[in-house]
Amino acid sequence: MAGIGFELRRLLRQDSYLGLLRAYSYAGIIGSGPWVLSILAVMALGMISASTRQGASGHVTEFLVSVTWLVAASLIFTGLVQLLFTRFVADRLFEHHAERVLPNLFGLLTLVTLAAGTLGLAAMPAFAGTGVVYRLEMVIAFVLLSNIWCVAVFVAGVKAYHQVLGAFALGYGATLGAGLLLRDLGLEGLLGGFVLGQGLLLYCLLFMVIRHYPSERLWAFDLHRRGQRHLSLILIGLSYNLGIWIDKLAFWFNPDTSESIIGPLRAAPIHDLPLFLAYLSIVPGMAVFLMRMETDFAERCSAYYEAVRGGDTLDHIELLRGQMITSVRRGIYDIFKVQGITILALLMAGPNLLDWLGFSVWYLPLFNIFLVAVGIQVLFMAILNVLFYLDRLRPALCLCLLFAGTNLGLTMVSQQLGPAFYGYGYALSLLITSLVGLAMLDREFQRLTYQTFMLQPPCSPPQGRA
């Protein structure tokens, strides 16, 4: 994502408040990705349908729960390959072999489609009692979302933020429009609109990739060759996405905190609604994350390793290391500042906001807790981002496993303590993991130069020389 961050920084050079506002607005929307936009589109579709159709509230609830489970399942499933493919693409671009990106993307999408389709069809018997059309739409939506997450992993690296923003706006705008047109068909119509919108979004994203990474080959499977498979990246992607959703799954599978909605799908309304609403507050923090951590730090990190590869003096290398540390500190400080202001504003506006949206005031305590948790999650993402740039995969994996484990354990404890403690498991797990992550970052930076020079494999002697 640093590529698009560099393009957005050109807006900052206009030295105007309008350029500043535009740059951070684009960064917030693009950095938040399809997750926040999907929340807005799906919630708007549900609210409009429920308010204009009598007796439609049951279908709207079934639709919202179905989409939530689809997003959760597809993110956890594709977590196995998201970071693996990101690493593959980054390595090929570093080697100036951009022509290998597109065929390997198509190869990955082929395997993901087959695997997701097989899993979806295997799960259909669990939905006995629902309509055939609904079950087919669920399978298609699962396949489409799985493909979208794979493409969206690196599409933000395309230095055309207008196109990226337009693709997401078109895709989720179509989701909303098609859902409203088909809502008379009930649950199948709402879900059908979602499928059409996601299909259009996937087409737009693929079109952008084809334009920016042309290739004479159509398919390739280099990603699955020996040497390209990094087990740590597979485990990081899986454990991170599982950690994000494991507290929700704990609430959904607990019969005391959830209710059956449709087929095997369950929901915990008192927990889910304030959480998804709180996720909208992530936009300002993600804007800072993209402009500071993904851009400023990436620039300093690139300069450091260029100096190492170029045989620069140790004093200059140490100076560049210090600049990296400074950029990380500034980025974390800016995240604290911007996300903190956002949290304070929403804490004060929370009662009026929930009343305006038609939600019960009983959601307010959980909404406040989740606001803080989501803010800490941005910090956690920034820490992981720095570890990835430094190629410290083992510490990153330890953090993700710690997050998933503490989130599950503390969430189960909060369920035993009662409704007054709901949400604290998620927030505390992120706080613990982020504090441990900051300590890890400090240790990694202290010994970065030593590891860079002393822990590398020995070089082979040059061939053909005396």
Coordinates of N, CA and C in Angstrom, one line a residue, residues 180-317:
L180 N -31.9 -3.0 -3.4 CA -33.1 -2.2 -3.3 C -34.1 -2.6 -4.4
L181 N -33.5 -2.8 -5.6 CA -34.4 -3.2 -6.8 C -35.0 -4.6 -6.6
L182 N -34.2 -5.5 -5.9 CA -34.7 -6.9 -5.8 C -35.3 -7.2 -4.4
R183 N -35.5 -6.2 -3.6 CA -35.9 -6.5 -2.2 C -37.3 -7.1 -2.1
D184 N -38.1 -6.9 -3.2 CA -39.5 -7.5 -3.2 C -39.4 -9.0 -3.2
L185 N -38.3 -9.5 -3.6 CA -38.1 -11.0 -3.7 C -37.7 -11.6 -2.3
G186 N -37.6 -10.7 -1.3 CA -37.3 -11.1 0.0 C -35.8 -11.4 0.2
L187 N -35.5 -12.4 1.0 CA -34.1 -12.7 1.4 C -33.3 -13.0 0.1
E188 N -33.9 -13.7 -0.8 CA -33.1 -14.1 -2.0 C -32.8 -12.9 -2.8
G189 N -33.7 -11.9 -2.8 CA -33.5 -10.7 -3.6 C -32.4 -9.8 -3.0
L190 N -32.4 -9.6 -1.6 CA -31.4 -8.9 -1.0 C -30.0 -9.5 -1.2
L191 N -29.9 -10.8 -1.0 CA -28.7 -11.5 -1.2 C -28.2 -11.5 -2.6
G192 N -29.2 -11.6 -3.5 CA -28.9 -11.5 -5.0 C -28.3 -10.2 -5.3
G193 N -28.8 -9.1 -4.8 CA -28.1 -7.8 -5.0 C -26.7 -7.7 -4.5
F194 N -26.5 -8.4 -3.3 CA -25.1 -8.4 -2.8 C -24.2 -9.2 -3.7
V195 N -24.7 -10.3 -4.2 CA -23.9 -11.1 -5.2 C -23.5 -10.3 -6.4
L196 N -24.5 -9.6 -7.0 CA -24.3 -8.8 -8.2 C -23.2 -7.7 -7.9
G197 N -23.4 -7.0 -6.8 CA -22.4 -6.0 -6.5 C -21.0 -6.5 -6.3
Q198 N -20.9 -7.6 -5.6 CA -19.5 -8.2 -5.3 C -18.9 -8.7 -6.6
G199 N -19.8 -9.2 -7.5 CA -19.3 -9.7 -8.8 C -18.7 -8.5 -9.6
L200 N -19.4 -7.4 -9.6 CA -19.0 -6.2 -10.3 C -17.7 -5.6 -9.7
L201 N -17.6 -5.6 -8.4 CA -16.4 -5.2 -7.7 C -15.2 -6.0 -8.1
L202 N -15.4 -7.3 -8.1 CA -14.3 -8.2 -8.5 C -13.8 -8.0 -9.9
Y203 N -14.8 -7.8 -10.8 CA -14.5 -7.5 -12.2 C -13.7 -6.2 -12.3
C204 N -14.0 -5.1 -11.6 CA -13.3 -3.9 -11.7 C -11.9 -4.0 -11.1
L205 N -11.8 -4.7 -10.0 CA -10.4 -4.9 -9.5 C -9.5 -5.7 -10.4
L206 N -10.1 -6.7 -11.0 CA -9.3 -7.5 -11.9 C -8.9 -6.7 -13.2
F207 N -9.8 -5.9 -13.6 CA -9.5 -5.0 -14.8 C -8.3 -4.1 -14.5
M208 N -8.3 -3.6 -13.3 CA -7.2 -2.7 -12.9 C -5.9 -3.5 -12.8
V209 N -5.9 -4.7 -12.3 CA -4.7 -5.5 -12.2 C -4.2 -5.8 -13.6
I210 N -5.1 -6.2 -14.5 CA -4.7 -6.6 -15.9 C -4.1 -5.4 -16.6
R211 N -4.6 -4.2 -16.4 CA -4.0 -3.0 -17.0 C -2.6 -2.6 -16.5
H212 N -2.4 -2.8 -15.2 CA -1.2 -2.3 -14.6 C -0.1 -3.4 -14.5
Y213 N -0.5 -4.7 -14.7 CA 0.5 -5.8 -14.6 C 0.2 -6.7 -15.8
P214 N 0.4 -6.2 -17.1 CA 0.2 -7.0 -18.3 C 1.2 -8.1 -18.4
S215 N 0.8 -9.2 -19.0 CA 1.6 -10.4 -19.2 C 1.2 -11.2 -20.4
E216 N 2.1 -11.8 -21.0 CA 1.8 -12.7 -22.2 C 1.3 -14.0 -21.7
R217 N 1.5 -14.4 -20.5 CA 1.0 -15.7 -20.0 C -0.3 -15.5 -19.3
L218 N -1.1 -16.5 -19.2 CA -2.4 -16.4 -18.6 C -2.5 -17.0 -17.2
W219 N -1.9 -18.2 -17.1 CA -1.9 -18.9 -15.8 C -0.5 -19.3 -15.4
A220 N -0.2 -19.3 -14.2 CA 1.1 -19.8 -13.6 C 0.8 -20.2 -12.1
F221 N 1.6 -21.1 -11.6 CA 1.4 -21.6 -10.3 C 2.8 -21.5 -9.5
D222 N 3.6 -20.5 -9.8 CA 4.9 -20.4 -9.1 C 4.7 -20.2 -7.6
L223 N 3.6 -19.7 -7.2 CA 3.4 -19.4 -5.7 C 3.5 -20.7 -4.9
H224 N 3.2 -21.8 -5.6 CA 3.1 -23.1 -4.8 C 4.4 -24.0 -5.0
R225 N 5.4 -23.4 -5.6 CA 6.7 -24.1 -5.7 C 7.4 -24.0 -4.4
R226 N 8.3 -25.0 -4.2 CA 9.2 -25.0 -3.1 C 10.1 -23.8 -3.1
G227 N 10.2 -23.1 -2.0 CA 11.0 -21.9 -1.9 C 10.1 -20.7 -1.9
Q228 N 8.8 -20.8 -2.4 CA 7.9 -19.7 -2.3 C 6.9 -19.9 -1.2
R229 N 6.9 -21.0 -0.6 CA 5.9 -21.3 0.5 C 6.5 -21.0 1.8
H230 N 6.0 -20.0 2.5 CA 6.5 -19.5 3.8 C 5.4 -19.9 4.8
L231 N 5.7 -20.9 5.6 CA 4.8 -21.4 6.6 C 4.4 -20.3 7.5
S232 N 5.4 -19.5 7.9 CA 5.1 -18.4 8.9 C 4.0 -17.5 8.4
L233 N 4.1 -17.1 7.1 CA 3.1 -16.2 6.5 C 1.7 -16.8 6.4
I234 N 1.7 -18.1 6.2 CA 0.4 -18.8 6.2 C -0.2 -18.8 7.6
L235 N 0.6 -19.1 8.6 CA 0.1 -19.1 9.9 C -0.3 -17.7 10.4
I236 N 0.5 -16.7 10.0 CA 0.2 -15.3 10.4 C -1.1 -14.9 9.9
G237 N -1.4 -15.1 8.6 CA -2.6 -14.7 7.9 C -3.8 -15.4 8.6
L238 N -3.6 -16.7 8.9 CA -4.7 -17.5 9.5 C -5.0 -17.0 10.9
S239 N -4.0 -16.9 11.7 CA -4.1 -16.6 13.1 C -4.6 -15.1 13.3
Y240 N -4.2 -14.2 12.4 CA -4.6 -12.8 12.5 C -6.1 -12.7 12.2
N241 N -6.6 -13.3 11.1 CA -8.0 -13.2 10.8 C -8.8 -14.0 11.7
L242 N -8.3 -15.1 12.2 CA -9.1 -15.9 13.2 C -9.1 -15.1 14.5
G243 N -8.1 -14.4 14.9 CA -8.1 -13.5 16.1 C -9.1 -12.4 16.0
I244 N -9.3 -11.8 14.8 CA -10.2 -10.8 14.6 C -11.7 -11.3 14.9
W245 N -11.9 -12.5 14.5 CA -13.3 -13.0 14.5 C -13.6 -14.0 15.6
I246 N -12.6 -14.4 16.4 CA -12.8 -15.5 17.3 C -13.7 -15.1 18.5
D247 N -13.7 -13.8 18.9 CA -14.6 -13.4 19.9 C -16.0 -13.4 19.4
K248 N -16.2 -13.0 18.2 CA -17.6 -13.0 17.6 C -18.1 -14.5 17.5
L249 N -17.2 -15.4 17.1 CA -17.6 -16.8 17.0 C -17.9 -17.3 18.4
A250 N -17.2 -16.9 19.4 CA -17.5 -17.4 20.8 C -18.9 -16.9 21.2
F251 N -19.2 -15.7 20.8 CA -20.6 -15.2 21.2 C -21.6 -15.9 20.3
W252 N -21.3 -16.2 19.1 CA -22.3 -16.8 18.2 C -22.6 -18.3 18.6
F253 N -21.5 -19.0 19.0 CA -21.7 -20.4 19.3 C -22.2 -20.6 20.7
N254 N -22.2 -19.6 21.5 CA -22.7 -19.7 22.9 C -24.2 -19.5 22.9
P255 N -25.0 -20.6 23.2 CA -26.5 -20.4 23.2 C -27.0 -19.4 24.2
D256 N -26.2 -19.1 25.2 CA -26.7 -18.1 26.2 C -26.6 -16.7 25.7
T257 N -25.7 -16.4 24.7 CA -25.5 -15.1 24.2 C -25.9 -14.9 22.8
S258 N -26.5 -15.9 22.1 CA -26.9 -15.8 20.7 C -28.2 -16.4 20.5
E259 N -28.7 -16.2 19.3 CA -30.0 -16.8 18.9 C -29.8 -17.3 17.4
S260 N -30.6 -18.4 17.1 CA -30.6 -18.9 15.8 C -31.3 -18.0 14.8
I261 N -30.7 -17.8 13.6 CA -31.3 -16.8 12.7 C -31.8 -17.6 11.4
I262 N -30.9 -18.3 10.8 CA -31.3 -19.0 9.6 C -30.4 -20.2 9.4
G263 N -30.9 -21.4 9.2 CA -30.1 -22.6 9.0 C -29.2 -22.7 10.2
P264 N -27.9 -23.0 10.0 CA -26.9 -23.1 11.2 C -26.4 -21.8 11.7
L265 N -26.8 -20.7 11.0 CA -26.2 -19.4 11.3 C -26.9 -18.7 12.6
R266 N -26.0 -18.2 13.5 CA -26.5 -17.6 14.7 C -26.0 -16.2 14.8
A267 N -26.5 -15.4 15.6 CA -26.1 -14.0 15.8 C -26.3 -13.6 17.3
A268 N -25.5 -12.7 17.7 CA -25.6 -12.1 19.1 C -25.8 -10.6 18.9
P269 N -27.1 -10.2 18.7 CA -27.4 -8.8 18.4 C -26.8 -7.8 19.4
I270 N -26.9 -8.1 20.7 CA -26.4 -7.2 21.7 C -24.9 -6.9 21.6
H271 N -24.2 -7.9 21.0 CA -22.7 -7.8 20.8 C -22.4 -7.3 19.4
D272 N -23.1 -7.8 18.4 CA -22.7 -7.6 17.0 C -23.0 -6.1 16.5
L273 N -24.1 -5.6 16.8 CA -24.5 -4.3 16.3 C -23.6 -3.2 16.8
P274 N -23.3 -3.0 18.1 CA -22.4 -2.0 18.5 C -21.0 -2.2 18.0
L275 N -20.5 -3.4 17.8 CA -19.2 -3.7 17.3 C -19.0 -3.2 15.8
F276 N -20.0 -3.6 15.0 CA -19.9 -3.2 13.6 C -20.0 -1.7 13.4
L277 N -20.8 -1.1 14.2 CA -21.0 0.3 14.2 C -19.7 1.0 14.6
A278 N -19.0 0.5 15.6 CA -17.8 1.0 16.1 C -16.7 0.9 15.1
Y279 N -16.7 -0.1 14.2 CA -15.7 -0.3 13.2 C -15.7 0.9 12.2
L280 N -16.7 1.6 12.1 CA -16.7 2.8 11.2 C -15.8 3.9 11.7
S281 N -15.4 3.8 13.0 CA -14.5 4.8 13.5 C -13.1 4.6 13.2
I282 N -12.8 3.5 12.4 CA -11.4 3.1 12.1 C -10.9 4.0 10.9
V283 N -11.8 4.7 10.2 CA -11.4 5.4 9.0 C -10.3 6.4 9.3
P284 N -10.4 7.4 10.3 CA -9.4 8.3 10.5 C -8.0 7.7 10.9
G285 N -8.1 6.6 11.7 CA -6.8 6.0 12.1 C -6.2 5.3 10.9
M286 N -7.0 4.7 10.0 CA -6.4 4.1 8.8 C -5.8 5.1 7.9
A287 N -6.4 6.3 7.8 CA -5.8 7.3 7.0 C -4.4 7.7 7.5
V288 N -4.2 7.8 8.8 CA -2.9 8.1 9.3 C -2.0 6.9 9.1
F289 N -2.5 5.7 9.3 CA -1.7 4.5 9.1 C -1.2 4.5 7.7
L290 N -2.0 4.8 6.7 CA -1.5 4.7 5.3 C -0.5 5.8 5.0
M291 N -0.8 7.0 5.4 CA 0.0 8.2 5.1 C 1.3 8.2 5.9
R292 N 1.3 7.7 7.1 CA 2.5 7.7 7.9 C 3.3 6.4 7.9
M293 N 2.6 5.4 8.4 CA 3.3 4.1 8.6 C 3.6 3.4 7.3
E294 N 2.6 3.4 6.3 CA 2.8 2.7 5.1 C 3.6 3.6 4.1
T295 N 3.8 4.9 4.3 CA 4.5 5.7 3.4 C 5.8 6.2 3.9
D296 N 5.7 7.0 5.0 CA 6.9 7.6 5.6 C 7.9 6.5 6.1
F297 N 7.4 5.5 6.8 CA 8.3 4.4 7.3 C 8.8 3.6 6.1
A298 N 8.0 3.3 5.1 CA 8.4 2.6 3.9 C 9.6 3.3 3.3
E299 N 9.5 4.6 3.2 CA 10.6 5.4 2.5 C 11.9 5.3 3.4
R300 N 11.8 5.4 4.7 CA 13.0 5.3 5.5 C 13.5 3.9 5.5
C301 N 12.7 2.9 5.5 CA 13.1 1.5 5.5 C 13.9 1.2 4.2
S302 N 13.3 1.7 3.1 CA 13.9 1.5 1.8 C 15.3 2.1 1.7
A303 N 15.4 3.3 2.3 CA 16.7 4.0 2.3 C 17.7 3.3 3.1
Y304 N 17.3 2.7 4.2 CA 18.2 2.0 5.1 C 18.8 0.8 4.4
Y305 N 17.9 0.0 3.8 CA 18.4 -1.3 3.1 C 19.2 -1.0 1.8
E306 N 18.8 0.1 1.2 CA 19.6 0.6 0.0 C 21.1 0.9 0.5
A307 N 21.2 1.6 1.6 CA 22.5 1.9 2.1 C 23.3 0.7 2.5
V308 N 22.6 -0.3 3.0 CA 23.3 -1.6 3.4 C 23.8 -2.3 2.2
R309 N 22.9 -2.4 1.1 CA 23.3 -3.1 -0.1 C 24.3 -2.3 -0.9
G310 N 24.3 -1.0 -0.7 CA 25.3 -0.2 -1.5 C 26.6 0.0 -0.8
G311 N 26.8 -0.7 0.4 CA 28.1 -0.6 1.1 C 28.3 0.8 1.7
D312 N 27.3 1.4 2.2 CA 27.5 2.7 2.8 C 28.2 2.6 4.1
T313 N 28.7 3.8 4.7 CA 29.4 3.7 6.0 C 28.4 3.4 7.1
L314 N 29.0 2.8 8.1 CA 28.2 2.4 9.3 C 27.6 3.5 10.0
D315 N 28.3 4.7 10.0 CA 27.7 5.9 10.6 C 26.4 6.3 9.9
H316 N 26.5 6.3 8.6 CA 25.3 6.7 7.8 C 24.2 5.7 7.9
I317 N 24.5 4.4 8.0 CA 23.5 3.3 8.2 C 22.8 3.5 9.5

